[in-house]
Short mmCIF file of C-alpha atoms and ligand atoms in Angstrom, two decimals:
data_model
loop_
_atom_site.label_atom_id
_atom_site.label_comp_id
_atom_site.label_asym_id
_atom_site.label_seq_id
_atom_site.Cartn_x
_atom_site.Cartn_y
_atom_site.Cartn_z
CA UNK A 1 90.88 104.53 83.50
CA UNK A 2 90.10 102.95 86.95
CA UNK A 3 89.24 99.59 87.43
CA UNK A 4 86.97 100.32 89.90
CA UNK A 5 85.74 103.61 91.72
CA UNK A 6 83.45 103.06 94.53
CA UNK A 7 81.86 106.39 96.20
CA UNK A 8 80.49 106.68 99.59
CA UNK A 9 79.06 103.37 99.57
CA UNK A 10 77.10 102.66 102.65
CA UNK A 11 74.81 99.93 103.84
CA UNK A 12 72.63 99.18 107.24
CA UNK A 13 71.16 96.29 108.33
CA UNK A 14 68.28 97.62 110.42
CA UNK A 15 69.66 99.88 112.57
CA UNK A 16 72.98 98.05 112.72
CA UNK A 17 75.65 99.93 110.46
CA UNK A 18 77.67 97.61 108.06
CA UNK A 19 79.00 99.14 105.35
CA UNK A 20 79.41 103.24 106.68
CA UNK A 21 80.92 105.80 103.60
CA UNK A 22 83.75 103.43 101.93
CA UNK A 23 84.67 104.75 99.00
CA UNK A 24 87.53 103.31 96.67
CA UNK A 25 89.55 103.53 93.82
CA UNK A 26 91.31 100.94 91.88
CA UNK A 27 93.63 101.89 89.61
CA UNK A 28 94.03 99.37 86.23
CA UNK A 29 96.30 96.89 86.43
CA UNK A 30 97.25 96.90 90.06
CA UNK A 31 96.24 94.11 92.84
CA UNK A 32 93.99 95.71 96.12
CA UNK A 33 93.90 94.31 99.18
CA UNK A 34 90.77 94.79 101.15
CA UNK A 35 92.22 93.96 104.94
CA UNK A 36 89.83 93.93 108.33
CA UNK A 37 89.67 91.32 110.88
CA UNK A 38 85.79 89.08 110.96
CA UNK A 39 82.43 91.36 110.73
CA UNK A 40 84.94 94.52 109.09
CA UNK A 41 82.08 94.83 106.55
CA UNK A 42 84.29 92.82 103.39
CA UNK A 43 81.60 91.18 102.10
CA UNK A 44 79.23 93.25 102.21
CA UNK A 45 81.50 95.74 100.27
CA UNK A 46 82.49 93.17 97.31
CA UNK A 47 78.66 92.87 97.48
CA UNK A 48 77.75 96.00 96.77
CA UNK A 49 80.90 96.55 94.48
CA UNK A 50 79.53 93.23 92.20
CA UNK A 51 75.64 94.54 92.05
CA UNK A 52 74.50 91.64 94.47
CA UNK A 53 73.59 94.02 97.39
CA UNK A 54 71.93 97.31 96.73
CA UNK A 55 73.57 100.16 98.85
CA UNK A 56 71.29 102.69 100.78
CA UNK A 57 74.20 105.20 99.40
CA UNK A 58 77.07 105.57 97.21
CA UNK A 59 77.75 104.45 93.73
CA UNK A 60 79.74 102.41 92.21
CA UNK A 61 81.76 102.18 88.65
CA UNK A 62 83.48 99.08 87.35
CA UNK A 63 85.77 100.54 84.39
CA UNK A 64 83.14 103.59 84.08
CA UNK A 65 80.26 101.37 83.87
CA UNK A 66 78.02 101.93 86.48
CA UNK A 67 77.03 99.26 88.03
CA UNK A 68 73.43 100.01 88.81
CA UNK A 69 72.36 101.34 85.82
CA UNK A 70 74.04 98.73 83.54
CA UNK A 71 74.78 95.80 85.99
CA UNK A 72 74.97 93.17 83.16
CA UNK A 73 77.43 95.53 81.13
CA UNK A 74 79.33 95.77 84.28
CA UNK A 75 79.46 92.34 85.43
CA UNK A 76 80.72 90.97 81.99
CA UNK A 77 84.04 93.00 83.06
CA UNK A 78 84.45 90.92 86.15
CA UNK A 79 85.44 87.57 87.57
CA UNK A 80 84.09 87.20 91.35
CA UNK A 81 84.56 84.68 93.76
CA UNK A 82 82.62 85.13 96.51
CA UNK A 83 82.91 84.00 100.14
CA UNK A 84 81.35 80.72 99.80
CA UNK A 85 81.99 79.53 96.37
CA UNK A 86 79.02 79.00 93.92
CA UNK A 87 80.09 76.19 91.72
CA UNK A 88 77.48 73.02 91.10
CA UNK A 89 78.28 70.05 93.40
CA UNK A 90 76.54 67.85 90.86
CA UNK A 91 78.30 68.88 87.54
CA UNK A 92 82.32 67.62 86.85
CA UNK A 93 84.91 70.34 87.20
CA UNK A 94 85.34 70.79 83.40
CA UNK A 95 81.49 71.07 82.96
CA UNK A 96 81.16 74.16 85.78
CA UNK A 97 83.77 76.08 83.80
CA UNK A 98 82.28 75.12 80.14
CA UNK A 99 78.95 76.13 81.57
CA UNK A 100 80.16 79.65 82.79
CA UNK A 101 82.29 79.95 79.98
CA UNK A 102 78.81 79.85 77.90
CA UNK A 103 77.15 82.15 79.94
CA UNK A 104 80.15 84.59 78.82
CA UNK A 105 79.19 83.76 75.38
CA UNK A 106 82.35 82.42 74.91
CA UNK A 107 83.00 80.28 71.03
CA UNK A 108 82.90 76.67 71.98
CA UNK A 109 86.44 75.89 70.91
CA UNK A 110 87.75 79.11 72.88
CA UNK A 111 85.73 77.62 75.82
CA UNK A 112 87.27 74.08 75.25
CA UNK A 113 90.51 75.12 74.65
CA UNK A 114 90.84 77.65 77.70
CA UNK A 115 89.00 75.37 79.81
CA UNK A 116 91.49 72.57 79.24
CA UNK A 117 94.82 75.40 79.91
CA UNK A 118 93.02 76.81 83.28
CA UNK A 119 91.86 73.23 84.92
CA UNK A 120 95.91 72.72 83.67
CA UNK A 121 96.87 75.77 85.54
CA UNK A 122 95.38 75.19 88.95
CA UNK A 123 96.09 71.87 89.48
CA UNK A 124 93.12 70.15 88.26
CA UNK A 125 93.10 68.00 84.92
CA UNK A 126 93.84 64.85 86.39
CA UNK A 127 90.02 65.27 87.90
CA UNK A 128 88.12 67.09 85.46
CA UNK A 129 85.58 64.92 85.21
CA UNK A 130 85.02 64.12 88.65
CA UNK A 131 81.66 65.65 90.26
CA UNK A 132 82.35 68.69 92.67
CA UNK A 133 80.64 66.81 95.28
CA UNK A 134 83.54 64.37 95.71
CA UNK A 135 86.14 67.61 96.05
CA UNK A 136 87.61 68.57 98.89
CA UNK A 137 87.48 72.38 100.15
CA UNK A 138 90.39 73.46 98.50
CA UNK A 139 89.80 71.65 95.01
CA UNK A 140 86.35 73.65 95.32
CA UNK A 141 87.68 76.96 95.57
CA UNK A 142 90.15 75.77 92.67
CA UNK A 143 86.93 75.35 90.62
CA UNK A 144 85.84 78.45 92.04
CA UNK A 145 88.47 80.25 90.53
CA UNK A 146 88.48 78.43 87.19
CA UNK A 147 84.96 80.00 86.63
CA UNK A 148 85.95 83.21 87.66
CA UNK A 149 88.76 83.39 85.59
CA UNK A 150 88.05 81.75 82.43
CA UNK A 151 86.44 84.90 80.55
CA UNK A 152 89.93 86.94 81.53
CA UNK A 153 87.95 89.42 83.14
CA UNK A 154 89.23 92.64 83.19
CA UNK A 155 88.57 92.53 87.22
CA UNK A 156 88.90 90.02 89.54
CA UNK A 157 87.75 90.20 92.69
CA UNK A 158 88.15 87.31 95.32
CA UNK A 159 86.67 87.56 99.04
CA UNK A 160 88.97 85.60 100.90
CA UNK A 161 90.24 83.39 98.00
CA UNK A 162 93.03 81.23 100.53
CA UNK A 163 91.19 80.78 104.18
CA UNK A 164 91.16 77.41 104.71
CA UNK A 165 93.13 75.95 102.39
CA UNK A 166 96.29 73.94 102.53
CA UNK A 167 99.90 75.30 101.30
CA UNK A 168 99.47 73.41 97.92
CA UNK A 169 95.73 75.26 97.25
CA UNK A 170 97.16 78.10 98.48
CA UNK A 171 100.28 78.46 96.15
CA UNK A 172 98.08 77.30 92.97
CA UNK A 173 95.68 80.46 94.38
CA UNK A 174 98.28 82.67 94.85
CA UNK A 175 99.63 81.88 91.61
CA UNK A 176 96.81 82.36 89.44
CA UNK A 177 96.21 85.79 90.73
CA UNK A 178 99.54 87.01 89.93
CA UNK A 179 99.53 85.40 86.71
CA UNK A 180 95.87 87.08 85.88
CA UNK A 181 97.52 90.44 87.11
CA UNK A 182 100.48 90.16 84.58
CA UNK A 183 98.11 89.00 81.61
CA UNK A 184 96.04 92.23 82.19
CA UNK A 185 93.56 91.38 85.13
CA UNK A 186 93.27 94.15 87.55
CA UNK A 187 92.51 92.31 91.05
CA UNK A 188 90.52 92.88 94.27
CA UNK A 189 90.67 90.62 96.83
CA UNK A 190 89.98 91.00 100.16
CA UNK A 191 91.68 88.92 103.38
CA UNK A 192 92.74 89.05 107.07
CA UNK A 193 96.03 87.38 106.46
CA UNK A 194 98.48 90.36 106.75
CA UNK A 195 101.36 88.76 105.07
CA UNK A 196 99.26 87.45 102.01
CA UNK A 197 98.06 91.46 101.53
CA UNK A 198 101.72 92.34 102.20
CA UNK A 199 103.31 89.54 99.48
CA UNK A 200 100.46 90.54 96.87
CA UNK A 201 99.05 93.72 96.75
CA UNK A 202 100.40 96.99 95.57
CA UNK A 203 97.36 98.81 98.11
CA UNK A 204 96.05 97.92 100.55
CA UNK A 205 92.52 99.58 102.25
CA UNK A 206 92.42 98.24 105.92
CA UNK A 207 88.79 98.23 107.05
CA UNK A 208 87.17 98.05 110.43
CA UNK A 209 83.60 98.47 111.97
CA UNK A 210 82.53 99.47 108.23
CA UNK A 211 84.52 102.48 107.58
CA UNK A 212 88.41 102.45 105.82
CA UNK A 213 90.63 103.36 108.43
CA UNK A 214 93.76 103.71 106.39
CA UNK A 215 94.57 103.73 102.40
CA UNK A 216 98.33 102.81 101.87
CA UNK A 217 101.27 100.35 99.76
CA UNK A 218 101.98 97.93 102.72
CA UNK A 219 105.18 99.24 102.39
CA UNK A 220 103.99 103.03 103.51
CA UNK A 221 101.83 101.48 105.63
CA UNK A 222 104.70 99.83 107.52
CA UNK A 223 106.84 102.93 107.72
CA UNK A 224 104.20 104.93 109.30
CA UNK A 225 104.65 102.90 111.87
CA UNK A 226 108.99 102.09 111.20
CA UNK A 227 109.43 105.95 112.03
CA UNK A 228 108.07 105.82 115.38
CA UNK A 229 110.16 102.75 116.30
CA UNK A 230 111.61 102.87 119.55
CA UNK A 231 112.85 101.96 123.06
CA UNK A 232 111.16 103.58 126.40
CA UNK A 233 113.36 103.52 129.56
CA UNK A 234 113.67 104.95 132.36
CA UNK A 235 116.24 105.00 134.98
CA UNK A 236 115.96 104.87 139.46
CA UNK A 237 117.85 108.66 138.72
CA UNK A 238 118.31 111.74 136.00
CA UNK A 239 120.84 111.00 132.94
CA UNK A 240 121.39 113.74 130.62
CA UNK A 241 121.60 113.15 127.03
CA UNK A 242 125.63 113.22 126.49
CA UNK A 243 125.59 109.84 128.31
CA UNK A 244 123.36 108.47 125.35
CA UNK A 245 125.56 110.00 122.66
CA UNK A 246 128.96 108.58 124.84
CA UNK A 247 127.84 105.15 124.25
CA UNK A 248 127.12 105.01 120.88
CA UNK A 249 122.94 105.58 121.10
CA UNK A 250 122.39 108.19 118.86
CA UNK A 251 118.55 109.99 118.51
CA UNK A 252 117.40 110.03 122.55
CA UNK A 253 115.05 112.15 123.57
CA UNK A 254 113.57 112.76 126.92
CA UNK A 255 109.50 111.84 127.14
CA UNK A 256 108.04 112.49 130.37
CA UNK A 257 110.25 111.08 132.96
CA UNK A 258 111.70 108.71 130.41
CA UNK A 259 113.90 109.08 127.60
CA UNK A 260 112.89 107.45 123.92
CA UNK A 261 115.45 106.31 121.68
CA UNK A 262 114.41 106.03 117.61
CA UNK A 263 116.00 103.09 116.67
CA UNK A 264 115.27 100.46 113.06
CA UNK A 265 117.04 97.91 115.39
CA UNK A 266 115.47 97.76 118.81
CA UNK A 267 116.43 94.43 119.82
CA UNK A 268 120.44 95.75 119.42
CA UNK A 269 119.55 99.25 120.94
CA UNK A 270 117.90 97.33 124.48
CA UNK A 271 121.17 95.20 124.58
CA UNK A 272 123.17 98.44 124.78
CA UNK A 273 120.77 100.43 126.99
CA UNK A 274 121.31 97.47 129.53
CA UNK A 275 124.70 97.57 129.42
CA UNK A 276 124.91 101.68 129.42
CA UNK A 277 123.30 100.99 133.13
CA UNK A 278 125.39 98.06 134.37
CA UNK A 279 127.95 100.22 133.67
CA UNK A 280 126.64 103.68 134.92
CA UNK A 281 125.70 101.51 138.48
CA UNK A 282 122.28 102.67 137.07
CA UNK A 283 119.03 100.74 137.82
CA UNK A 284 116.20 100.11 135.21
CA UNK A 285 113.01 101.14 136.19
CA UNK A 286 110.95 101.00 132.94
CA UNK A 287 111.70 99.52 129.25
CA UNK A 288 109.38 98.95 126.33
CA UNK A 289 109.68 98.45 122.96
CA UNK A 290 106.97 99.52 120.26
CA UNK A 291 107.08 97.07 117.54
CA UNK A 292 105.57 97.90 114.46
CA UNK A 293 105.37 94.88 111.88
CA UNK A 294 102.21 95.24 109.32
CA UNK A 295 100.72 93.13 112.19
CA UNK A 296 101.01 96.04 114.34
CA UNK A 297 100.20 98.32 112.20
CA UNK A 298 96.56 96.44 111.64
CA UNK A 299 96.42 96.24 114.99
CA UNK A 300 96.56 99.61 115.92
CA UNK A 301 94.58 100.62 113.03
CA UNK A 302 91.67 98.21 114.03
CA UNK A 303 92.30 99.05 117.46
CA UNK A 304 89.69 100.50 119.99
CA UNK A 305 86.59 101.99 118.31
N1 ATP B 401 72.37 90.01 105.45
C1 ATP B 401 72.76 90.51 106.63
N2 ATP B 401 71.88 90.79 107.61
C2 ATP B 401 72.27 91.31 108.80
N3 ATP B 401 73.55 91.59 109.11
C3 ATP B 401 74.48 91.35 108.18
C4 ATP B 401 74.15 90.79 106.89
N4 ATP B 401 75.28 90.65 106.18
C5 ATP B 401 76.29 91.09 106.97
N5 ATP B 401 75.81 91.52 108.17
C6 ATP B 401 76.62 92.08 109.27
O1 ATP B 401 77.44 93.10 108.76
C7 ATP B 401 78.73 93.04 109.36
C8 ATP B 401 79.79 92.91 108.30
O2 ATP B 401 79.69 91.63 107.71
P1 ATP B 401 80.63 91.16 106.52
O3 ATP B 401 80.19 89.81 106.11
O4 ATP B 401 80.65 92.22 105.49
O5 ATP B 401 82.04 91.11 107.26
P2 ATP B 401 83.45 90.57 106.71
O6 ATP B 401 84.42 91.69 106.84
O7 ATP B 401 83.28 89.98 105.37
O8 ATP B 401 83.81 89.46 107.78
P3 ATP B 401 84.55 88.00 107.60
O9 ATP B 401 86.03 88.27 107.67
O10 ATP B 401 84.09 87.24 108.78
O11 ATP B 401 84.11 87.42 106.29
C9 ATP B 401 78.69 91.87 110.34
O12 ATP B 401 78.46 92.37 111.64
C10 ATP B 401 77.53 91.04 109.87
O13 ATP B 401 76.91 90.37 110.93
MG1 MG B 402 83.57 88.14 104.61
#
Protein backbone atom coordinates (compact mmCIF):
# COMPACT_ATOMS: atom_id res chain seq x y z
CA UNK A 1 0.00 0.00 0.00
CA UNK A 2 1.23 3.65 -0.36
CA UNK A 3 2.31 5.64 2.31
CA UNK A 4 0.90 8.49 1.03
CA UNK A 5 -1.13 9.41 -2.25
CA UNK A 6 -1.82 12.98 -2.68
CA UNK A 7 -4.20 13.95 -5.81
CA UNK A 8 -4.37 17.21 -7.48
CA UNK A 9 -3.94 19.07 -4.43
CA UNK A 10 -4.21 22.75 -4.97
CA UNK A 11 -4.37 25.81 -2.79
CA UNK A 12 -4.70 29.85 -3.41
CA UNK A 13 -4.15 32.47 -1.27
CA UNK A 14 -6.47 35.13 -2.68
CA UNK A 15 -5.76 35.32 -6.00
CA UNK A 16 -2.12 34.37 -5.51
CA UNK A 17 -1.58 30.57 -6.54
CA UNK A 18 0.43 28.46 -3.94
CA UNK A 19 -0.09 25.11 -4.09
CA UNK A 20 -1.32 24.52 -8.20
CA UNK A 21 -2.32 20.45 -9.02
CA UNK A 22 0.60 18.50 -6.99
CA UNK A 23 -0.22 15.27 -6.75
CA UNK A 24 2.06 12.47 -5.13
CA UNK A 25 2.69 9.12 -4.33
CA UNK A 26 4.76 7.60 -1.69
CA UNK A 27 5.46 4.29 -1.87
CA UNK A 28 5.94 2.31 1.84
CA UNK A 29 9.05 2.16 3.11
CA UNK A 30 10.98 4.52 0.92
CA UNK A 31 12.39 8.19 1.95
CA UNK A 32 10.83 11.36 -0.47
CA UNK A 33 12.41 14.30 -0.95
CA UNK A 34 10.26 17.28 -1.53
CA UNK A 35 13.05 19.80 -3.27
CA UNK A 36 12.20 23.70 -4.41
CA UNK A 37 14.15 26.68 -3.63
CA UNK A 38 12.10 29.52 -0.82
CA UNK A 39 8.18 30.28 -1.63
CA UNK A 40 8.17 26.60 -3.96
CA UNK A 41 4.88 25.97 -2.10
CA UNK A 42 6.65 23.05 0.60
CA UNK A 43 4.84 24.00 3.33
CA UNK A 44 1.94 24.57 2.24
CA UNK A 45 1.97 21.03 0.66
CA UNK A 46 3.07 19.09 4.04
CA UNK A 47 0.15 21.29 5.22
CA UNK A 48 -2.34 20.11 3.33
CA UNK A 49 -0.76 16.51 3.26
CA UNK A 50 -0.99 16.57 7.51
CA UNK A 51 -4.84 18.00 7.58
CA UNK A 52 -3.60 21.49 8.92
CA UNK A 53 -4.56 23.43 5.71
CA UNK A 54 -7.72 22.62 3.86
CA UNK A 55 -7.09 22.45 0.01
CA UNK A 56 -9.55 24.26 -2.43
CA UNK A 57 -8.84 20.81 -4.51
CA UNK A 58 -7.37 17.49 -4.41
CA UNK A 59 -7.39 14.80 -1.84
CA UNK A 60 -5.27 13.29 0.07
CA UNK A 61 -4.65 9.54 1.60
CA UNK A 62 -2.16 8.71 4.32
CA UNK A 63 -1.95 4.70 4.10
CA UNK A 64 -5.66 4.75 2.53
CA UNK A 65 -7.00 6.84 5.20
CA UNK A 66 -8.27 9.85 3.97
CA UNK A 67 -7.29 12.50 5.55
CA UNK A 68 -10.33 14.70 5.50
CA UNK A 69 -12.80 12.44 6.31
CA UNK A 70 -10.89 10.69 9.16
CA UNK A 71 -8.09 13.25 10.02
CA UNK A 72 -7.56 11.85 13.59
CA UNK A 73 -7.35 8.17 12.10
CA UNK A 74 -4.91 9.58 9.73
CA UNK A 75 -2.79 11.61 11.84
CA UNK A 76 -2.19 8.74 14.43
CA UNK A 77 -0.13 7.17 11.33
CA UNK A 78 2.20 10.10 11.24
CA UNK A 79 5.08 11.87 12.91
CA UNK A 80 5.37 15.66 11.57
CA UNK A 81 7.74 18.19 12.18
CA UNK A 82 6.82 21.19 10.89
CA UNK A 83 8.76 24.27 9.78
CA UNK A 84 8.97 25.94 13.02
CA UNK A 85 8.97 23.33 15.63
CA UNK A 86 6.03 23.13 18.15
CA UNK A 87 7.56 21.83 21.29
CA UNK A 88 6.77 23.78 24.87
CA UNK A 89 9.60 26.21 25.81
CA UNK A 90 8.43 25.87 29.41
CA UNK A 91 8.31 22.00 29.86
CA UNK A 92 11.98 19.83 30.16
CA UNK A 93 12.88 17.83 27.09
CA UNK A 94 11.80 14.48 28.64
CA UNK A 95 8.39 16.00 29.68
CA UNK A 96 7.52 17.32 25.79
CA UNK A 97 8.09 13.75 24.60
CA UNK A 98 6.17 11.98 27.71
CA UNK A 99 3.42 14.47 27.04
CA UNK A 100 3.09 13.58 23.24
CA UNK A 101 3.79 10.18 23.92
CA UNK A 102 0.33 10.37 26.04
CA UNK A 103 -1.48 12.02 23.56
CA UNK A 104 -0.58 8.76 21.39
CA UNK A 105 -2.05 6.84 24.14
CA UNK A 106 1.02 5.31 24.62
CA UNK A 107 1.35 2.68 28.23
CA UNK A 108 3.32 4.72 30.64
CA UNK A 109 6.24 2.34 30.88
CA UNK A 110 6.37 2.09 26.90
CA UNK A 111 6.39 5.96 27.07
CA UNK A 112 9.17 5.94 29.81
CA UNK A 113 11.12 3.45 28.41
CA UNK A 114 11.13 4.79 24.68
CA UNK A 115 11.42 8.19 25.89
CA UNK A 116 14.62 7.43 27.76
CA UNK A 117 16.18 5.27 24.24
CA UNK A 118 15.10 8.34 21.80
CA UNK A 119 16.42 11.47 24.11
CA UNK A 120 19.56 8.59 24.09
CA UNK A 121 19.46 8.50 20.39
CA UNK A 122 19.62 12.14 19.44
CA UNK A 123 21.97 13.35 21.64
CA UNK A 124 20.00 14.51 24.47
CA UNK A 125 19.95 12.65 27.97
CA UNK A 126 22.55 14.52 29.53
CA UNK A 127 19.72 17.52 29.41
CA UNK A 128 16.51 15.94 29.76
CA UNK A 129 15.41 17.81 32.32
CA UNK A 130 16.45 21.08 31.29
CA UNK A 131 13.48 23.53 30.11
CA UNK A 132 13.34 24.01 26.20
CA UNK A 133 13.69 27.60 26.78
CA UNK A 134 17.37 27.29 27.73
CA UNK A 135 18.03 25.09 24.24
CA UNK A 136 19.67 26.23 21.58
CA UNK A 137 18.12 25.97 17.88
CA UNK A 138 19.44 22.80 17.10
CA UNK A 139 18.72 21.00 20.57
CA UNK A 140 15.04 22.32 19.73
CA UNK A 141 14.60 20.68 16.58
CA UNK A 142 16.26 17.55 18.41
CA UNK A 143 13.19 17.74 20.71
CA UNK A 144 11.25 18.34 17.76
CA UNK A 145 12.04 15.18 16.40
CA UNK A 146 11.87 13.18 19.64
CA UNK A 147 8.06 14.00 19.62
CA UNK A 148 7.64 13.19 16.23
CA UNK A 149 9.18 10.06 16.44
CA UNK A 150 8.39 8.52 19.62
CA UNK A 151 4.96 6.78 18.52
CA UNK A 152 7.12 5.05 15.42
CA UNK A 153 4.81 6.46 13.11
CA UNK A 154 4.32 4.73 10.15
CA UNK A 155 5.12 8.27 8.28
CA UNK A 156 7.34 10.79 8.97
CA UNK A 157 7.32 13.79 7.46
CA UNK A 158 9.88 16.65 8.27
CA UNK A 159 9.75 20.25 6.50
CA UNK A 160 13.16 21.20 6.46
CA UNK A 161 14.34 19.04 9.44
CA UNK A 162 18.47 20.34 9.08
CA UNK A 163 18.36 24.31 7.99
CA UNK A 164 20.13 25.91 10.43
CA UNK A 165 21.70 23.59 12.30
CA UNK A 166 25.29 22.77 12.99
CA UNK A 167 27.19 19.48 11.58
CA UNK A 168 26.67 17.70 15.01
CA UNK A 169 22.52 18.45 14.89
CA UNK A 170 22.69 17.70 11.57
CA UNK A 171 24.32 14.14 11.67
CA UNK A 172 22.08 13.18 14.89
CA UNK A 173 19.04 14.42 12.25
CA UNK A 174 20.24 12.68 9.53
CA UNK A 175 20.69 9.73 11.51
CA UNK A 176 17.47 9.31 13.05
CA UNK A 177 15.72 9.44 9.76
CA UNK A 178 17.59 6.67 8.32
CA UNK A 179 17.34 4.71 11.33
CA UNK A 180 13.28 5.36 11.40
CA UNK A 181 13.39 4.30 7.61
CA UNK A 182 15.13 0.90 8.37
CA UNK A 183 12.81 0.20 11.53
CA UNK A 184 9.75 0.58 9.19
CA UNK A 185 9.07 4.46 8.96
CA UNK A 186 8.27 5.55 5.53
CA UNK A 187 9.65 9.33 5.36
CA UNK A 188 8.78 12.68 3.72
CA UNK A 189 10.81 15.39 4.14
CA UNK A 190 11.14 18.23 2.25
CA UNK A 191 14.55 20.60 1.75
CA UNK A 192 16.54 22.91 -0.61
CA UNK A 193 19.83 21.32 0.17
CA UNK A 194 20.47 19.25 -3.03
CA UNK A 195 23.06 17.01 -1.62
CA UNK A 196 21.00 16.15 1.62
CA UNK A 197 17.93 14.99 -1.03
CA UNK A 198 20.70 13.33 -3.07
CA UNK A 199 22.48 11.35 0.19
CA UNK A 200 18.84 10.42 1.54
CA UNK A 201 16.12 9.95 -0.56
CA UNK A 202 15.25 7.20 -2.93
CA UNK A 203 12.71 10.12 -4.93
CA UNK A 204 12.85 13.02 -5.15
CA UNK A 205 9.71 15.58 -6.44
CA UNK A 206 11.45 18.98 -7.29
CA UNK A 207 8.86 21.74 -6.90
CA UNK A 208 8.71 25.28 -8.12
CA UNK A 209 6.09 28.18 -8.31
CA UNK A 210 3.54 25.45 -6.83
CA UNK A 211 3.49 22.87 -9.45
CA UNK A 212 6.11 19.50 -9.54
CA UNK A 213 8.32 20.10 -12.25
CA UNK A 214 10.04 16.76 -12.29
CA UNK A 215 9.42 13.21 -10.41
CA UNK A 216 12.76 11.18 -10.40
CA UNK A 217 15.68 8.86 -8.09
CA UNK A 218 18.37 11.67 -7.91
CA UNK A 219 20.24 9.31 -9.65
CA UNK A 220 17.79 9.48 -12.97
CA UNK A 221 17.46 12.79 -12.27
CA UNK A 222 21.19 13.37 -12.72
CA UNK A 223 21.50 11.36 -15.89
CA UNK A 224 18.89 13.27 -17.63
CA UNK A 225 21.05 15.75 -17.49
CA UNK A 226 24.77 13.27 -17.65
CA UNK A 227 23.52 12.36 -21.31
CA UNK A 228 23.55 15.74 -22.62
CA UNK A 229 27.03 16.45 -21.20
CA UNK A 230 29.19 18.21 -23.42
CA UNK A 231 31.76 20.64 -24.88
CA UNK A 232 30.66 23.57 -27.51
CA UNK A 233 33.49 24.94 -29.73
CA UNK A 234 33.95 26.48 -32.45
CA UNK A 235 36.85 27.20 -34.58
CA UNK A 236 38.12 30.90 -36.78
CA UNK A 237 37.58 28.04 -39.94
CA UNK A 238 35.60 24.60 -41.09
CA UNK A 239 37.04 21.15 -39.55
CA UNK A 240 35.43 18.10 -40.67
CA UNK A 241 34.74 15.38 -38.34
CA UNK A 242 37.82 12.86 -39.20
CA UNK A 243 39.99 15.49 -37.44
CA UNK A 244 37.90 14.79 -34.16
CA UNK A 245 38.09 11.01 -34.55
CA UNK A 246 42.24 11.46 -35.49
CA UNK A 247 42.81 12.77 -32.12
CA UNK A 248 41.21 10.54 -30.02
CA UNK A 249 37.60 12.67 -29.47
CA UNK A 250 35.17 10.28 -30.23
CA UNK A 251 31.07 11.36 -30.46
CA UNK A 252 31.39 15.10 -32.32
CA UNK A 253 28.78 16.38 -33.93
CA UNK A 254 28.35 19.56 -35.80
CA UNK A 255 25.55 22.14 -34.09
CA UNK A 256 25.07 25.19 -35.94
CA UNK A 257 28.38 26.59 -36.77
CA UNK A 258 29.90 24.66 -33.91
CA UNK A 259 30.61 21.19 -33.30
CA UNK A 260 29.41 19.39 -29.77
CA UNK A 261 31.33 16.72 -28.34
CA UNK A 262 29.33 14.15 -25.68
CA UNK A 263 31.74 13.62 -23.25
CA UNK A 264 31.27 12.08 -19.02
CA UNK A 265 34.69 13.88 -18.69
CA UNK A 266 34.57 17.43 -19.96
CA UNK A 267 37.29 18.87 -18.08
CA UNK A 268 39.79 16.04 -20.01
CA UNK A 269 37.86 16.48 -23.39
CA UNK A 270 38.57 20.77 -23.29
CA UNK A 271 42.29 19.91 -22.51
CA UNK A 272 42.42 17.91 -25.75
CA UNK A 273 40.21 20.20 -27.88
CA UNK A 274 42.90 22.93 -27.00
CA UNK A 275 45.57 21.07 -27.93
CA UNK A 276 43.76 19.54 -31.29
CA UNK A 277 43.95 23.52 -32.28
CA UNK A 278 47.47 24.43 -31.14
CA UNK A 279 48.29 21.81 -33.20
CA UNK A 280 45.94 22.27 -36.29
CA UNK A 281 47.37 26.30 -36.18
CA UNK A 282 43.57 26.54 -35.44
CA UNK A 283 42.10 29.48 -33.41
CA UNK A 284 39.26 29.10 -30.76
CA UNK A 285 36.48 31.15 -31.25
CA UNK A 286 33.83 29.71 -28.86
CA UNK A 287 33.98 26.94 -25.91
CA UNK A 288 31.44 26.04 -23.27
CA UNK A 289 30.84 23.41 -21.16
CA UNK A 290 27.26 22.31 -19.85
CA UNK A 291 27.67 20.97 -16.47
CA UNK A 292 25.05 19.04 -15.09
CA UNK A 293 25.53 18.17 -11.25
CA UNK A 294 21.97 17.66 -9.32
CA UNK A 295 22.69 21.40 -8.75
CA UNK A 296 22.20 21.94 -12.31
CA UNK A 297 19.76 19.88 -12.78
CA UNK A 298 17.52 21.96 -10.00
CA UNK A 299 18.58 24.74 -11.58
CA UNK A 300 17.35 24.22 -14.82
CA UNK A 301 14.33 22.62 -13.56
CA UNK A 302 13.44 25.74 -11.37
CA UNK A 303 14.64 27.82 -14.03
CA UNK A 304 12.62 30.64 -15.84
CA UNK A 305 8.84 30.40 -15.31
N1 LIG B 1 -1.05 31.77 4.98
C1 LIG B 1 -0.59 32.32 3.84
N2 LIG B 1 -1.12 33.44 3.33
C2 LIG B 1 -0.69 33.99 2.18
N3 LIG B 1 0.32 33.48 1.44
C3 LIG B 1 0.90 32.36 1.88
C4 LIG B 1 0.49 31.72 3.11
N4 LIG B 1 1.25 30.62 3.29
C5 LIG B 1 2.11 30.57 2.24
N5 LIG B 1 1.90 31.62 1.39
C6 LIG B 1 2.63 31.87 0.14
O1 LIG B 1 2.64 30.69 -0.63
C7 LIG B 1 3.92 30.52 -1.25
C8 LIG B 1 4.50 29.18 -0.86
O2 LIG B 1 4.86 29.22 0.50
P1 LIG B 1 5.47 27.97 1.26
O3 LIG B 1 5.64 28.34 2.68
O4 LIG B 1 4.65 26.78 0.95
O5 LIG B 1 6.88 27.84 0.52
P2 LIG B 1 8.12 26.87 0.87
O6 LIG B 1 8.40 26.09 -0.36
O7 LIG B 1 7.83 26.11 2.10
O8 LIG B 1 9.29 27.91 1.09
P3 LIG B 1 10.54 27.89 2.17
O9 LIG B 1 11.63 27.09 1.51
O10 LIG B 1 10.91 29.32 2.27
O11 LIG B 1 10.04 27.30 3.45
C9 LIG B 1 4.77 31.71 -0.82
O12 LIG B 1 4.75 32.68 -1.85
C10 LIG B 1 4.07 32.23 0.41
O13 LIG B 1 4.23 33.61 0.54
MG1 LIG C 1 8.72 26.01 3.90
Amino acid sequence: MDAVRATGLTKKFGTFSAVDNVSITIPEGSIFGFLGPNGAGKTTTIRMLTGVLVPDAGSVRIFGIDVHDDPIAAKLKMGVIPENGTVYSDLSALQNILLTAKFFGMERVTREERACEILERLGLSDRQDDLVRTFSKGMRQRVSIACAIIHAPPLLILDEPTTGLDVYSRRLVIDTVRRMNREGSTVLLTTHNIEEANALCSRISVINHGTIVATESPEKLKKTFDTSRYVEISFNREVDAPLFSASCIPNAEPYGDKWRVYTDDPDRTVKSLVTLADREGLSIVSIATSNPSLEEAFVTLTAGA
